[in-house]
Amino acid sequence: MTSFTARTLVEGSAEGLLALLTAPLSFWGGYDSGTGRVIDHSHPAFGAEIAGRILAMPSGRGSSSASSVLAEAIRLGTAPAGIVLAQADSIITVGAIVAARLYGKACPVVVCGPETMAQLRPDARLSLVATADGARLNLSTAV
């Protein structure tokens, strides 16, 4: 098992298989909150199911409305279990905060930086614990 530290944007804990995206994803128009799948036809991960997985990607992309799509997916249980970013994204952060406050459902969001992101593998299992003091990512290659 390999451990990394990260910066917490939204507190919580999650564990699951890693959904590692090579390109930023916009939840607005790029993610179906009803199914938990990537629906942006131009995205390299088109058709991938993200629901219940730990989503890792360089950053978010696009519209401020993406926060409402993420919050709705969290409410429906079709969101990622947690989100790991290489760069902080205020839109994703707002969506997760709103869902935690309105629905009492956590989707932790952390920033690990590009160096850590480069060490993540799509076939890995990742657990993350994000507190006000920081975050810890534990990566296991066994699935």
mmCIF file of C-alpha atoms in Angstrom:
data_model
loop_
_atom_site.group_PDB
_atom_site.id
_atom_site.type_symbol
_atom_site.label_atom_id
_atom_site.label_comp_id
_atom_site.label_asym_id
_atom_site.label_seq_id
_atom_site.Cartn_x
_atom_site.Cartn_y
_atom_site.Cartn_z
ATOM 1 C CA MET A 1 0.000 0.000 0.000
ATOM 2 C CA THR A 2 1.224 3.481 -0.883
ATOM 3 C CA SER A 3 0.127 6.565 1.037
ATOM 4 C CA PHE A 4 -0.023 10.184 -0.060
ATOM 5 C CA THR A 5 -1.026 13.398 1.608
ATOM 6 C CA ALA A 6 -3.423 15.883 0.080
ATOM 7 C CA ARG A 7 -5.200 19.133 0.862
ATOM 8 C CA THR A 8 -8.825 18.885 1.939
ATOM 9 C CA LEU A 9 -11.423 20.943 0.089
ATOM 10 C CA VAL A 10 -14.459 19.037 1.419
ATOM 11 C CA GLU A 11 -14.239 16.772 4.451
ATOM 12 C CA GLY A 12 -15.306 13.138 4.509
ATOM 13 C CA SER A 13 -14.058 9.644 3.875
ATOM 14 C CA ALA A 14 -14.523 7.274 0.969
ATOM 15 C CA GLU A 15 -13.154 4.084 -0.491
ATOM 16 C CA GLY A 16 -13.509 2.498 -3.894
ATOM 17 C CA LEU A 17 -12.026 1.621 -7.229
ATOM 18 C CA LEU A 18 -10.299 4.490 -8.945
ATOM 19 C CA ALA A 19 -11.864 6.125 -11.989
ATOM 20 C CA LEU A 20 -8.806 7.898 -13.371
ATOM 21 C CA LEU A 21 -9.614 10.474 -16.048
ATOM 22 C CA THR A 22 -6.874 11.989 -18.181
ATOM 23 C CA ALA A 23 -8.945 15.054 -19.077
ATOM 24 C CA PRO A 24 -11.054 17.441 -16.993
ATOM 25 C CA LEU A 25 -14.780 16.676 -16.849
ATOM 26 C CA SER A 26 -17.661 19.099 -16.578
ATOM 27 C CA PHE A 27 -20.548 17.687 -14.586
ATOM 28 C CA TRP A 28 -22.819 20.083 -16.522
ATOM 29 C CA GLY A 29 -23.450 18.334 -19.830
ATOM 30 C CA GLY A 30 -20.682 15.813 -19.254
ATOM 31 C CA TYR A 31 -22.161 13.641 -16.495
ATOM 32 C CA ASP A 32 -25.557 12.005 -16.175
ATOM 33 C CA SER A 33 -26.675 12.357 -12.553
ATOM 34 C CA GLY A 34 -29.369 9.738 -13.174
ATOM 35 C CA THR A 35 -26.976 6.977 -14.228
ATOM 36 C CA GLY A 36 -23.580 8.063 -12.922
ATOM 37 C CA ARG A 37 -21.983 7.854 -16.373
ATOM 38 C CA VAL A 38 -19.843 10.216 -18.450
ATOM 39 C CA ILE A 39 -22.071 11.445 -21.292
ATOM 40 C CA ASP A 40 -19.785 13.985 -22.965
ATOM 41 C CA HIS A 41 -19.234 12.404 -26.403
ATOM 42 C CA SER A 42 -15.944 14.274 -26.825
ATOM 43 C CA HIS A 43 -14.487 13.125 -23.492
ATOM 44 C CA PRO A 44 -11.955 10.245 -23.558
ATOM 45 C CA ALA A 45 -13.955 8.511 -20.782
ATOM 46 C CA PHE A 46 -17.296 8.696 -22.618
ATOM 47 C CA GLY A 47 -19.592 5.971 -21.320
ATOM 48 C CA ALA A 48 -17.551 5.248 -18.195
ATOM 49 C CA GLU A 49 -19.487 4.626 -14.999
ATOM 50 C CA ILE A 50 -18.165 6.851 -12.224
ATOM 51 C CA ALA A 51 -20.888 6.294 -9.606
ATOM 52 C CA GLY A 52 -19.489 4.907 -6.363
ATOM 53 C CA ARG A 53 -15.876 5.126 -7.526
ATOM 54 C CA ILE A 54 -13.154 7.534 -6.473
ATOM 55 C CA LEU A 55 -12.916 10.021 -9.336
ATOM 56 C CA ALA A 56 -9.402 11.335 -10.010
ATOM 57 C CA MET A 57 -8.832 13.950 -12.688
ATOM 58 C CA PRO A 58 -6.647 16.959 -13.415
ATOM 59 C CA SER A 59 -9.409 19.488 -12.630
ATOM 60 C CA GLY A 60 -13.035 20.232 -13.250
ATOM 61 C CA ARG A 61 -14.139 21.934 -16.427
ATOM 62 C CA GLY A 62 -16.737 24.429 -17.153
ATOM 63 C CA SER A 63 -20.027 25.831 -16.176
ATOM 64 C CA SER A 64 -20.915 26.996 -12.698
ATOM 65 C CA SER A 65 -24.059 24.893 -13.124
ATOM 66 C CA ALA A 66 -21.854 21.809 -12.782
ATOM 67 C CA SER A 67 -22.042 22.230 -9.010
ATOM 68 C CA SER A 68 -25.811 21.643 -9.082
ATOM 69 C CA VAL A 69 -25.397 18.504 -11.205
ATOM 70 C CA LEU A 70 -22.807 17.136 -8.766
ATOM 71 C CA ALA A 71 -25.033 17.972 -5.771
ATOM 72 C CA GLU A 72 -27.976 16.193 -7.429
ATOM 73 C CA ALA A 73 -25.832 13.132 -8.197
ATOM 74 C CA ILE A 74 -24.732 13.026 -4.559
ATOM 75 C CA ARG A 75 -28.383 13.237 -3.468
ATOM 76 C CA LEU A 76 -29.348 10.418 -5.838
ATOM 77 C CA GLY A 77 -26.399 8.202 -4.872
ATOM 78 C CA THR A 78 -24.978 8.274 -8.405
ATOM 79 C CA ALA A 79 -21.998 10.516 -7.677
ATOM 80 C CA PRO A 80 -18.403 9.503 -7.228
ATOM 81 C CA ALA A 81 -17.685 8.305 -3.685
ATOM 82 C CA GLY A 82 -14.920 10.915 -3.517
ATOM 83 C CA ILE A 83 -13.016 13.235 -5.826
ATOM 84 C CA VAL A 84 -9.254 13.686 -6.145
ATOM 85 C CA LEU A 85 -8.007 16.652 -8.182
ATOM 86 C CA ALA A 86 -4.570 17.782 -9.290
ATOM 87 C CA GLN A 87 -5.792 21.413 -9.179
ATOM 88 C CA ALA A 88 -8.406 22.899 -6.862
ATOM 89 C CA ASP A 89 -11.795 23.525 -8.458
ATOM 90 C CA SER A 90 -14.296 25.817 -6.758
ATOM 91 C CA ILE A 91 -17.283 24.565 -8.783
ATOM 92 C CA ILE A 92 -16.781 20.937 -7.733
ATOM 93 C CA THR A 93 -16.104 22.048 -4.173
ATOM 94 C CA VAL A 94 -19.354 24.048 -4.024
ATOM 95 C CA GLY A 95 -21.381 21.095 -5.337
ATOM 96 C CA ALA A 96 -19.998 18.771 -2.668
ATOM 97 C CA ILE A 97 -20.477 21.354 0.109
ATOM 98 C CA VAL A 98 -24.078 22.026 -0.933
ATOM 99 C CA ALA A 99 -24.885 18.299 -0.954
ATOM 100 C CA ALA A 100 -23.353 17.854 2.498
ATOM 101 C CA ARG A 101 -25.356 20.757 3.913
ATOM 102 C CA LEU A 102 -28.671 20.116 2.136
ATOM 103 C CA TYR A 103 -28.737 16.320 2.065
ATOM 104 C CA GLY A 104 -26.300 15.284 4.786
ATOM 105 C CA LYS A 105 -24.322 13.226 2.257
ATOM 106 C CA ALA A 106 -20.563 13.577 2.014
ATOM 107 C CA CYS A 107 -18.444 13.401 -1.119
ATOM 108 C CA PRO A 108 -14.931 14.285 0.015
ATOM 109 C CA VAL A 109 -12.898 16.435 -2.354
ATOM 110 C CA VAL A 110 -9.117 16.707 -2.104
ATOM 111 C CA VAL A 111 -6.250 18.208 -4.080
ATOM 112 C CA CYS A 112 -3.142 16.072 -4.376
ATOM 113 C CA GLY A 113 -1.124 17.850 -7.042
ATOM 114 C CA PRO A 114 0.165 16.556 -10.368
ATOM 115 C CA GLU A 115 3.069 14.576 -8.865
ATOM 116 C CA THR A 116 0.747 12.356 -6.826
ATOM 117 C CA MET A 117 -1.801 12.187 -9.652
ATOM 118 C CA ALA A 118 0.905 10.748 -11.910
ATOM 119 C CA GLN A 119 1.322 7.813 -9.505
ATOM 120 C CA LEU A 120 -2.354 6.793 -9.499
ATOM 121 C CA ARG A 121 -3.427 3.796 -11.591
ATOM 122 C CA PRO A 122 -6.911 3.072 -12.970
ATOM 123 C CA ASP A 123 -6.945 -0.491 -11.618
ATOM 124 C CA ALA A 124 -6.206 0.592 -8.056
ATOM 125 C CA ARG A 125 -8.344 0.728 -4.951
ATOM 126 C CA LEU A 126 -8.149 4.040 -3.131
ATOM 127 C CA SER A 127 -9.288 5.062 0.295
ATOM 128 C CA LEU A 128 -9.272 8.656 1.361
ATOM 129 C CA VAL A 129 -9.849 10.412 4.621
ATOM 130 C CA ALA A 130 -10.197 14.186 4.411
ATOM 131 C CA THR A 131 -10.287 16.253 7.586
ATOM 132 C CA ALA A 132 -9.763 19.923 8.367
ATOM 133 C CA ASP A 133 -6.127 19.046 9.159
ATOM 134 C CA GLY A 134 -5.459 17.515 5.743
ATOM 135 C CA ALA A 135 -6.121 14.386 3.770
ATOM 136 C CA ARG A 136 -4.540 10.968 3.430
ATOM 137 C CA LEU A 137 -4.867 8.794 0.330
ATOM 138 C CA ASN A 138 -4.080 5.083 0.595
ATOM 139 C CA LEU A 139 -3.526 3.369 -2.726
ATOM 140 C CA SER A 140 -3.673 -0.396 -3.148
ATOM 141 C CA THR A 141 -3.135 -2.184 -6.457
ATOM 142 C CA ALA A 142 -5.191 -5.202 -5.393
ATOM 143 C CA VAL A 143 -8.804 -5.042 -6.617
#
